[in-house]
Tab-separated table of C-alpha atoms and ligand atoms in Angstrom:
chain	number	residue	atom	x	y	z
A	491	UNK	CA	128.918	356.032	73.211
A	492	UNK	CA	127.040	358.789	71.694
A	493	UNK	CA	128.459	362.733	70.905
A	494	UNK	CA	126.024	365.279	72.364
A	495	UNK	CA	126.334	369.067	72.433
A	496	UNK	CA	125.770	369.981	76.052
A	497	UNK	CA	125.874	373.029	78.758
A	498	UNK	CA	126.635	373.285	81.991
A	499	UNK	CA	125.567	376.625	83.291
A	500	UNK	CA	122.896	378.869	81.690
A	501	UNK	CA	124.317	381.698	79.100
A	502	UNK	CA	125.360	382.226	75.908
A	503	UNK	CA	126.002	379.892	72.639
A	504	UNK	CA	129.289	379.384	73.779
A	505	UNK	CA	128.491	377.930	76.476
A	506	UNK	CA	127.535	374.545	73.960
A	507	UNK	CA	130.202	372.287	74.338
A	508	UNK	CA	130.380	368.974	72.460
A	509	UNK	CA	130.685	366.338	74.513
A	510	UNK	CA	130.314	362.107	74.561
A	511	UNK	CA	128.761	360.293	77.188
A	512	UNK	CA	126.727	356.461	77.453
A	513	UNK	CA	123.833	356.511	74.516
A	514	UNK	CA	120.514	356.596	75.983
A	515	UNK	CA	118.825	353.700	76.384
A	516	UNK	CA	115.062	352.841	75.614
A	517	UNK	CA	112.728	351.847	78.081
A	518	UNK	CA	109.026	350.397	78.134
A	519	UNK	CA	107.370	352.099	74.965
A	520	UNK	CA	110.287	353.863	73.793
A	521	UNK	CA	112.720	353.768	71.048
A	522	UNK	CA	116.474	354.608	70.399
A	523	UNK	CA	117.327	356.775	67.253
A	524	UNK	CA	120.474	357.353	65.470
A	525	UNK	CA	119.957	361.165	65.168
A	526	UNK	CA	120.386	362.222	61.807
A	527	UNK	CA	119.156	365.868	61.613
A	528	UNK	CA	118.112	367.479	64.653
A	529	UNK	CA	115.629	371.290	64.764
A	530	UNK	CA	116.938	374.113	66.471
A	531	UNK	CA	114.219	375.998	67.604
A	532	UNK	CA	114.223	379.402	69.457
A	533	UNK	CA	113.096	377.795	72.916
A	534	UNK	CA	116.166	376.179	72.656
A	535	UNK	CA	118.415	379.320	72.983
A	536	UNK	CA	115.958	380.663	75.359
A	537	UNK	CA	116.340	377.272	77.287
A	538	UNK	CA	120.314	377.593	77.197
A	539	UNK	CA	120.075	382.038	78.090
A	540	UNK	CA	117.970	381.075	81.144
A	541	UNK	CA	115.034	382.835	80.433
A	542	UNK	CA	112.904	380.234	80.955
A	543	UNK	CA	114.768	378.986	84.392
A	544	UNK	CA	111.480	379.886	85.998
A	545	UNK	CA	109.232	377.898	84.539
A	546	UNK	CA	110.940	375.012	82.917
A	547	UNK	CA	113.932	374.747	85.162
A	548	UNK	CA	117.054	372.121	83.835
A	549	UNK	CA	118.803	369.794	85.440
A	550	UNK	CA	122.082	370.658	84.500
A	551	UNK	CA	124.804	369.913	82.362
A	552	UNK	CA	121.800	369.715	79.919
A	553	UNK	CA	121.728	368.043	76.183
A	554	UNK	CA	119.070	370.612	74.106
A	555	UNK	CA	116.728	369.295	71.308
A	556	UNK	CA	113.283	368.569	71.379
A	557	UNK	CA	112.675	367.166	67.646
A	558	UNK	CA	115.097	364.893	65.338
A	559	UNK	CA	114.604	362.512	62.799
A	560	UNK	CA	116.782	359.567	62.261
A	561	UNK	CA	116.871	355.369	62.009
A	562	UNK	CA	115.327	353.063	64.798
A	563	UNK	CA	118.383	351.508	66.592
A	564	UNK	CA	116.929	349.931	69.354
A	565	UNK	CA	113.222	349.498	70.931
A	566	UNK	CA	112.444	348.944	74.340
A	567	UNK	CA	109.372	346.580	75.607
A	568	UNK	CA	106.353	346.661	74.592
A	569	UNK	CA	106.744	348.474	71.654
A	570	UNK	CA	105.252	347.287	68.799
A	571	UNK	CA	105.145	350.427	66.213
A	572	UNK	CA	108.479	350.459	65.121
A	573	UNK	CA	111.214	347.893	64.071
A	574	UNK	CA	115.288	348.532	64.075
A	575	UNK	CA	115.790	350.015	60.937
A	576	UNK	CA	112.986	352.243	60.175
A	577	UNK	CA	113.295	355.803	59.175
A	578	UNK	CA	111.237	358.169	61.774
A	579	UNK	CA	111.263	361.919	62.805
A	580	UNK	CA	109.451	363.149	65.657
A	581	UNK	CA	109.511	364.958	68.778
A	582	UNK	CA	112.437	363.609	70.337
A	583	UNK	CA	114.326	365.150	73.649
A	584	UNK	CA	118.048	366.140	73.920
A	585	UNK	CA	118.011	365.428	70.074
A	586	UNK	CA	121.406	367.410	70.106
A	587	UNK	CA	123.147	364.496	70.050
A	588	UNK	CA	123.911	361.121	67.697
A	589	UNK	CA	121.560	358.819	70.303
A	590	UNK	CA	118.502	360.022	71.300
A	591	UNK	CA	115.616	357.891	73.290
A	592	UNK	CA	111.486	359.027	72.491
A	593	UNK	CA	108.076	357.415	73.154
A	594	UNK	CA	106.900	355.487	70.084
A	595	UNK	CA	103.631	357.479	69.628
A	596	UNK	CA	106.118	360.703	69.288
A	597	UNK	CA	107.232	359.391	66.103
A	598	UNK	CA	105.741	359.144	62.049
A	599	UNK	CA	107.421	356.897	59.229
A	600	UNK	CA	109.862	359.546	57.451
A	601	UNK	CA	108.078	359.897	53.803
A	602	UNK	CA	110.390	359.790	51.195
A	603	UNK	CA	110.027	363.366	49.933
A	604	UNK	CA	111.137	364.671	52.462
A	605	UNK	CA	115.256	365.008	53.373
A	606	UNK	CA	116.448	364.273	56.598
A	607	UNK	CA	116.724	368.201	57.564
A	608	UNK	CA	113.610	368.726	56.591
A	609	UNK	CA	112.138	365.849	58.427
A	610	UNK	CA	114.281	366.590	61.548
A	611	UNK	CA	113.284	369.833	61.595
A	612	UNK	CA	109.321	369.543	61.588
A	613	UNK	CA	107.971	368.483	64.902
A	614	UNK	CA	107.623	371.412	66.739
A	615	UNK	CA	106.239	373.375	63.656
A	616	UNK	CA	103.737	371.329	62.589
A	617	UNK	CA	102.213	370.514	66.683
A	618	UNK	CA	102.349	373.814	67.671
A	619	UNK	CA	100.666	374.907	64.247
A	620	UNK	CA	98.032	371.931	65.213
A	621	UNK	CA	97.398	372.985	68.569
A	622	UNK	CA	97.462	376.916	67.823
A	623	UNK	CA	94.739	376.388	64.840
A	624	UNK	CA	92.729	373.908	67.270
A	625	UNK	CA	92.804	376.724	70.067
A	626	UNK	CA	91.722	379.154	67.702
A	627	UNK	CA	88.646	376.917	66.163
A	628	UNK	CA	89.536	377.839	62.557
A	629	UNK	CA	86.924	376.926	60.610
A	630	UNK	CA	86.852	376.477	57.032
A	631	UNK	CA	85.793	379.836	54.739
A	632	UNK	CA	87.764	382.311	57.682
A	633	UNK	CA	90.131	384.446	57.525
A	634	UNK	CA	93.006	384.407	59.949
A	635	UNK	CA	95.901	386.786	60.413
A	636	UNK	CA	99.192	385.085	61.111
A	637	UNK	CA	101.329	387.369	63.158
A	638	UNK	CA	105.126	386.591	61.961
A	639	UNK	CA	104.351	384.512	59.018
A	640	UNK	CA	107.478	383.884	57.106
A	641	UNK	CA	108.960	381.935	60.283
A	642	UNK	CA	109.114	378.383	61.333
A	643	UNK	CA	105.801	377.765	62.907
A	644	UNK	CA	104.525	380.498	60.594
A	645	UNK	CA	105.172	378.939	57.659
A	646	UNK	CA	103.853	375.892	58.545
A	647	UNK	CA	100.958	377.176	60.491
A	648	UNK	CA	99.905	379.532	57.324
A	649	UNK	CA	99.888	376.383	54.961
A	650	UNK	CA	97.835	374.180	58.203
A	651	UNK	CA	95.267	376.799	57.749
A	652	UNK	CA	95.385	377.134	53.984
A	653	UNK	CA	94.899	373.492	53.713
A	654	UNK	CA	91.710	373.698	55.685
A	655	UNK	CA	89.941	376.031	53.868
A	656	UNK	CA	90.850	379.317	55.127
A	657	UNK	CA	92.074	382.863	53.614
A	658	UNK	CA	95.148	383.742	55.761
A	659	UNK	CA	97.122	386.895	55.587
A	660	UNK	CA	100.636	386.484	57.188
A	661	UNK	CA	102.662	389.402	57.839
A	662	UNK	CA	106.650	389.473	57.076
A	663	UNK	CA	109.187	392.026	55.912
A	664	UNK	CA	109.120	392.543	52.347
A	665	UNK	CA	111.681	390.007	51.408
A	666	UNK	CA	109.798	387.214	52.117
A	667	UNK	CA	106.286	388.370	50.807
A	668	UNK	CA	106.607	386.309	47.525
A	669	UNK	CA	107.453	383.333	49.843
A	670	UNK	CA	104.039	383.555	51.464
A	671	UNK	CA	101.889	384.104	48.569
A	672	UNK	CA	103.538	380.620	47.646
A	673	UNK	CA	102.388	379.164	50.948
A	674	UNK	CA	99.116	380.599	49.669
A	675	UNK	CA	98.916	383.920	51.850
A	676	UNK	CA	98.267	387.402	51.366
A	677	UNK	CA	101.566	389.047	52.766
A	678	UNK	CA	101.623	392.099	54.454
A	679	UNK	CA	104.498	394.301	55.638
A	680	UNK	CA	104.952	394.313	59.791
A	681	UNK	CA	105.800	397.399	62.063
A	682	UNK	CA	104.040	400.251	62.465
A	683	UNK	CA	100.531	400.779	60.871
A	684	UNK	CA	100.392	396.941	60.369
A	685	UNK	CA	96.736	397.250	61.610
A	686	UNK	CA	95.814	399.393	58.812
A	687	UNK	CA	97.507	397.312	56.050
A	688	UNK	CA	95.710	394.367	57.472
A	689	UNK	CA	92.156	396.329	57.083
A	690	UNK	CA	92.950	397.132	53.787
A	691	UNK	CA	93.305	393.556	52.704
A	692	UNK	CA	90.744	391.963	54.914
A	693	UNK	CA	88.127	395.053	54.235
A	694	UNK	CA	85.354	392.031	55.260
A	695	UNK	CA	87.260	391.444	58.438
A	696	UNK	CA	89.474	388.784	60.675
A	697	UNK	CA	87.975	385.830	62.267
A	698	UNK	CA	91.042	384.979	63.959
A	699	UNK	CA	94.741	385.694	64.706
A	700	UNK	CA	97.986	384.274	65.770
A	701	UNK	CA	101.126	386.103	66.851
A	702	UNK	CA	104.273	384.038	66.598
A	703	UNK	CA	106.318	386.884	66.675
A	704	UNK	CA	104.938	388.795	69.695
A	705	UNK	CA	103.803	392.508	70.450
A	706	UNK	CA	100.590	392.463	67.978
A	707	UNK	CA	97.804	391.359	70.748
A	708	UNK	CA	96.834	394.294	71.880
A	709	UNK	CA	96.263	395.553	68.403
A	710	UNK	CA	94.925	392.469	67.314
A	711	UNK	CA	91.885	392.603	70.087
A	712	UNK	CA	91.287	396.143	68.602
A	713	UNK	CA	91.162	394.575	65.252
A	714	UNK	CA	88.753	391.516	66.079
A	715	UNK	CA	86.843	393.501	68.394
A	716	UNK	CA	87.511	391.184	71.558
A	717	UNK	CA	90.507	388.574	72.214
A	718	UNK	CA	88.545	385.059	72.428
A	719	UNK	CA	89.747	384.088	69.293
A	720	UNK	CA	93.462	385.805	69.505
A	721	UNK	CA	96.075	383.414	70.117
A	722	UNK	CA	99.830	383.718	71.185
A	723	UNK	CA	102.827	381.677	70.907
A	724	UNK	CA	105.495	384.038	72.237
A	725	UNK	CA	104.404	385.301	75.660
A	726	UNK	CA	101.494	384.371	78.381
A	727	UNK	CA	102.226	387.626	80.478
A	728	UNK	CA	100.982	390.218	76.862
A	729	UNK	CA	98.195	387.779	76.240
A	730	UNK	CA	96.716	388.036	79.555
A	731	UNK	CA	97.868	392.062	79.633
A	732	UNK	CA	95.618	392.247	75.867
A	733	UNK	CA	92.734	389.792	77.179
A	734	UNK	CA	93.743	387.403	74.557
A	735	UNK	CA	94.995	383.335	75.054
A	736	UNK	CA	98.180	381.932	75.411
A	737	UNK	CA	99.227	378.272	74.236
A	738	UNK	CA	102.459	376.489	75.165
A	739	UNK	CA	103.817	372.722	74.676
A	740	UNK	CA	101.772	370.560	76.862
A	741	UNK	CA	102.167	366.652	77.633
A	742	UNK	CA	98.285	366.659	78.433
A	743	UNK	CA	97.408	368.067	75.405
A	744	UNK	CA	99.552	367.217	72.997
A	745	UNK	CA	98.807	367.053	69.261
A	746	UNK	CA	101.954	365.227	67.548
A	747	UNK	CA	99.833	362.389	66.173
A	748	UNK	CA	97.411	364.843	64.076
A	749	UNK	CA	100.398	367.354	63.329
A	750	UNK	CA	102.629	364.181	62.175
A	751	UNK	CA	99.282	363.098	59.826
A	752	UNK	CA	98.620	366.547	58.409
A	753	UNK	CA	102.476	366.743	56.826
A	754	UNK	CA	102.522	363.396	55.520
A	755	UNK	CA	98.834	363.898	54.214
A	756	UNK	CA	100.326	367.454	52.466
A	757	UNK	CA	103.664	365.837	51.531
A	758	UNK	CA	101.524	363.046	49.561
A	759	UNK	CA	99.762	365.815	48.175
A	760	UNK	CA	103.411	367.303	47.005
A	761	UNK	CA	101.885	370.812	48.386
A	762	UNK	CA	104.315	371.034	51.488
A	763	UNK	CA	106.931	373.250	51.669
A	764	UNK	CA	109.454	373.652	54.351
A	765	UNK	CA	112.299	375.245	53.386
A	766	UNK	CA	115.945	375.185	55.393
A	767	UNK	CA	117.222	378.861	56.480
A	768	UNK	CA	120.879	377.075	57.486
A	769	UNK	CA	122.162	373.367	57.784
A	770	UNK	CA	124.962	373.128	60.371
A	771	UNK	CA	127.192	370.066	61.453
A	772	UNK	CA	126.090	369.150	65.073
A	773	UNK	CA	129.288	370.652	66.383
A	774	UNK	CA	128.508	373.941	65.250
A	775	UNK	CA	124.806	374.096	67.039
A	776	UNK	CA	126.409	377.679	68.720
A	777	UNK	CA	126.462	378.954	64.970
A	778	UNK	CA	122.866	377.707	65.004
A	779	UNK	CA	121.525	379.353	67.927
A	780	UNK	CA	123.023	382.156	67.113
A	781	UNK	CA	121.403	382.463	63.447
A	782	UNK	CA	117.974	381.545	65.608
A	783	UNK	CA	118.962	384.422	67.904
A	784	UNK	CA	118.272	386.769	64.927
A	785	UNK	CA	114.921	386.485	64.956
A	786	UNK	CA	114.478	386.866	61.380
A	787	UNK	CA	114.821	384.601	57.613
A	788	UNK	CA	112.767	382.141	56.066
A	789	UNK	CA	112.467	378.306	57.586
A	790	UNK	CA	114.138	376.134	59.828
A	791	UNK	CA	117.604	375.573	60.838
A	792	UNK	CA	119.107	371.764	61.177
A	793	UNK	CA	122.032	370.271	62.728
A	794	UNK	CA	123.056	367.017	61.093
A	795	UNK	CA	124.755	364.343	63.096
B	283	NAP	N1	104.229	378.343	72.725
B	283	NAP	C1	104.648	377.366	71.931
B	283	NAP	O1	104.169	376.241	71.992
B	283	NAP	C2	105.732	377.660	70.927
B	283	NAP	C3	106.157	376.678	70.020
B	283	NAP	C4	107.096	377.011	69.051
B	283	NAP	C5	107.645	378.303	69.020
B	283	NAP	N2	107.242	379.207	69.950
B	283	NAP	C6	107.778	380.592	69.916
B	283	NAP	O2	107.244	381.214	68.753
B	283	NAP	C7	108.169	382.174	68.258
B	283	NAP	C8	108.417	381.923	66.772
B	283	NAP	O3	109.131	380.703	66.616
B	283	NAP	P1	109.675	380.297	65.168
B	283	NAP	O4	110.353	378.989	65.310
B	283	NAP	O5	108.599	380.442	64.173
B	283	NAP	O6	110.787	381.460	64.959
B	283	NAP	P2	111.566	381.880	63.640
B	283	NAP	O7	111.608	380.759	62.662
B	283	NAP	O8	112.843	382.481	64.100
B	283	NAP	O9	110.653	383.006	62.952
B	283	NAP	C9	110.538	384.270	63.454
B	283	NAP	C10	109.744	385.091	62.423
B	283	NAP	O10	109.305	386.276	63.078
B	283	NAP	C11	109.273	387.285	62.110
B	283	NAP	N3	109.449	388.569	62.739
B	283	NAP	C12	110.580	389.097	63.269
B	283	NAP	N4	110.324	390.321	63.756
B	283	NAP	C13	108.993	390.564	63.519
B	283	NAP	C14	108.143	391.642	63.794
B	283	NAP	N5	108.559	392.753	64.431
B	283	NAP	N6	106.848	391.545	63.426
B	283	NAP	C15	106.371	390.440	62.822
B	283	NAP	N7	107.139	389.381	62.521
B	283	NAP	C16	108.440	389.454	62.876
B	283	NAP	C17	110.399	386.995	61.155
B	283	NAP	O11	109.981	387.443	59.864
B	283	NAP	P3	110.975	388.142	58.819
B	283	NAP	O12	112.083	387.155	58.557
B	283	NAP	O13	110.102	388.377	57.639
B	283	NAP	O14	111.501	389.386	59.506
B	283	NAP	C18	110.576	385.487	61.233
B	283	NAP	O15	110.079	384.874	60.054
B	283	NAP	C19	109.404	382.071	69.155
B	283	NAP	O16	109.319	383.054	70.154
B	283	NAP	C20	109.286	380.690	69.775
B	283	NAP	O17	109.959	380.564	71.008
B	283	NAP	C21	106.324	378.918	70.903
């Protein structure tokens, strides 16, 4: 049997209820985890709320998660990657839960350095940061502008581009400024007259931007001159409003095995950071979404299991 935390109707956190049900088993290319630290990322809440009923319906009662990292407990056939026993995190679905089933490829061997919650709570980070900066064509030498730069993807995206060669300036609030310049940005304060800040610092110009926190494309075409290379995270209808690009999770496209490389290749360099805004006991993953639901604070939350 497995615990998962589940919901049966679309609404708020308390609609999470923990429940137990059959562990998932592994078919052809996949593997079964013992979950030990799961992600909660915003899409989750907006997932649970609803908002995204329209274009990612759920079957419901529904078991959230969409990255975990944990110990191989079973493998199904044909898999050859991983053995029962090894320590992996990942993308893994309905990772809210102490079983969870993924495809082998999904998954990287969990490097030592880095703890479970950390590990657990990576995945959707790092592959959005991947695709994002692939989107974008960052180049080594420009500058990009990271729209909401202190947060999950943020952070990781900032130190993605850092490692390849590029000045970034991130914008946060104020408390989280020093934070950046340790990811190896230039921080600079959000809300109103951000644009101007931004010129100040980057008086030789932006080569690219991307909003994770959403409301800055119009601005940002204004500042680039033209959206080809302004990228969103947050919301396809304002990118195609501002003439700029939207990217969201696709199977077609995916980038976990490059996004898995780049972290271990930066933990090995001991230059990763990825620091944990709360670390909640699976059966409090309504505390969690509600924390996420605040929209503001410096790295991921984790549920452990
Ligand atoms: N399309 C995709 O593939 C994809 C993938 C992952 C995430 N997302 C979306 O991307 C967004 C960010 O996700 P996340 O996990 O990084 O969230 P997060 O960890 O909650 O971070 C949010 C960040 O936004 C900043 N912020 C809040 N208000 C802001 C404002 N007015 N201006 C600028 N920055 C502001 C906060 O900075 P302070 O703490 O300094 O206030 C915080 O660090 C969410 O909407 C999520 O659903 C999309």
């Amino acid at each position: 049997m497995s615990v998962a935390i589940s919901f049966t109707a679309y609404g708020d956190a308390d609609q999470l209820t923990t429940v137990e049900a059959e562990a998932p088993q592994p078919g052809p290319g996949e593997v079964q985890l013992r979950v030990r630290a799961a992600g909660v990322n915003p899409v989750d809440w907006k997932l649970r709320a609803g908002y995204l009923a329209a274009v990612m319906p759920l079957e419901l009662p529904h078991v959230l998660g969409l990255e975990a990292a944990g110990t191989v407990t079973a493998v199904g056939a044909g898999v050859t990657r991983w053995s029962v026993g090894d320590e992996v995190f990942g993308r893994v679905p309905a990772a809210y839960a102490e079983y969870a089933v993924t495809a082998e490829n999904a998954l990287a061997a969990k490097p030592a350095e880095l703890s479970w919650e950390q590990a657990g709570a990576l995945h959707m980070a790092a592959e959005t940061s991947t695709r994002a900066l692939a989107a974008l064509g960052l180049a080594k030498g420009e500058t990009l502008l990271v729209h909401g730069a202190a947060g999950g993807v943020g952070a990781v995206a900032v130190q993605f581009a850092v490692a390849a060669g590029a000045r970034v300036i991130g914008t946060a609030s104020p408390a989280n400024h020093d934070y950046l310049r340790e990811l190896g940005a230039e921080p600079v304060e959000y809300g109103d007259e951000v644009f101007d800040r931004v010129r100040a610092v980057a008086s030789e110009g932006v080569d690219a931007v991307l909003d994770t926190a959403g409301g800055y494309l119009a601005g940002s075409v204004a500042l680039l001159g033209g959206g080809a290379r302004v990228l969103s995270i947050v919301n396809p209808q304002e990118a195609e409003e501002a003439g700029a690009s939207f990217t969201g999770s696709d199977p077609e496209a995916d980038h976990t095995p490059a996004a898995l490389a780049k972290v271990l290749e930066l933990t090995a360099a001991g230059t990763f950071r990825l620091p944990l805004r709360a670390v909640l006991p699976l059966a409090e993953a309504a505390r969690a979404h509600r924390l996420s639901e605040q929209g503001h604070g410096r790295g991921r939350i984790v549920l452990t299991v």
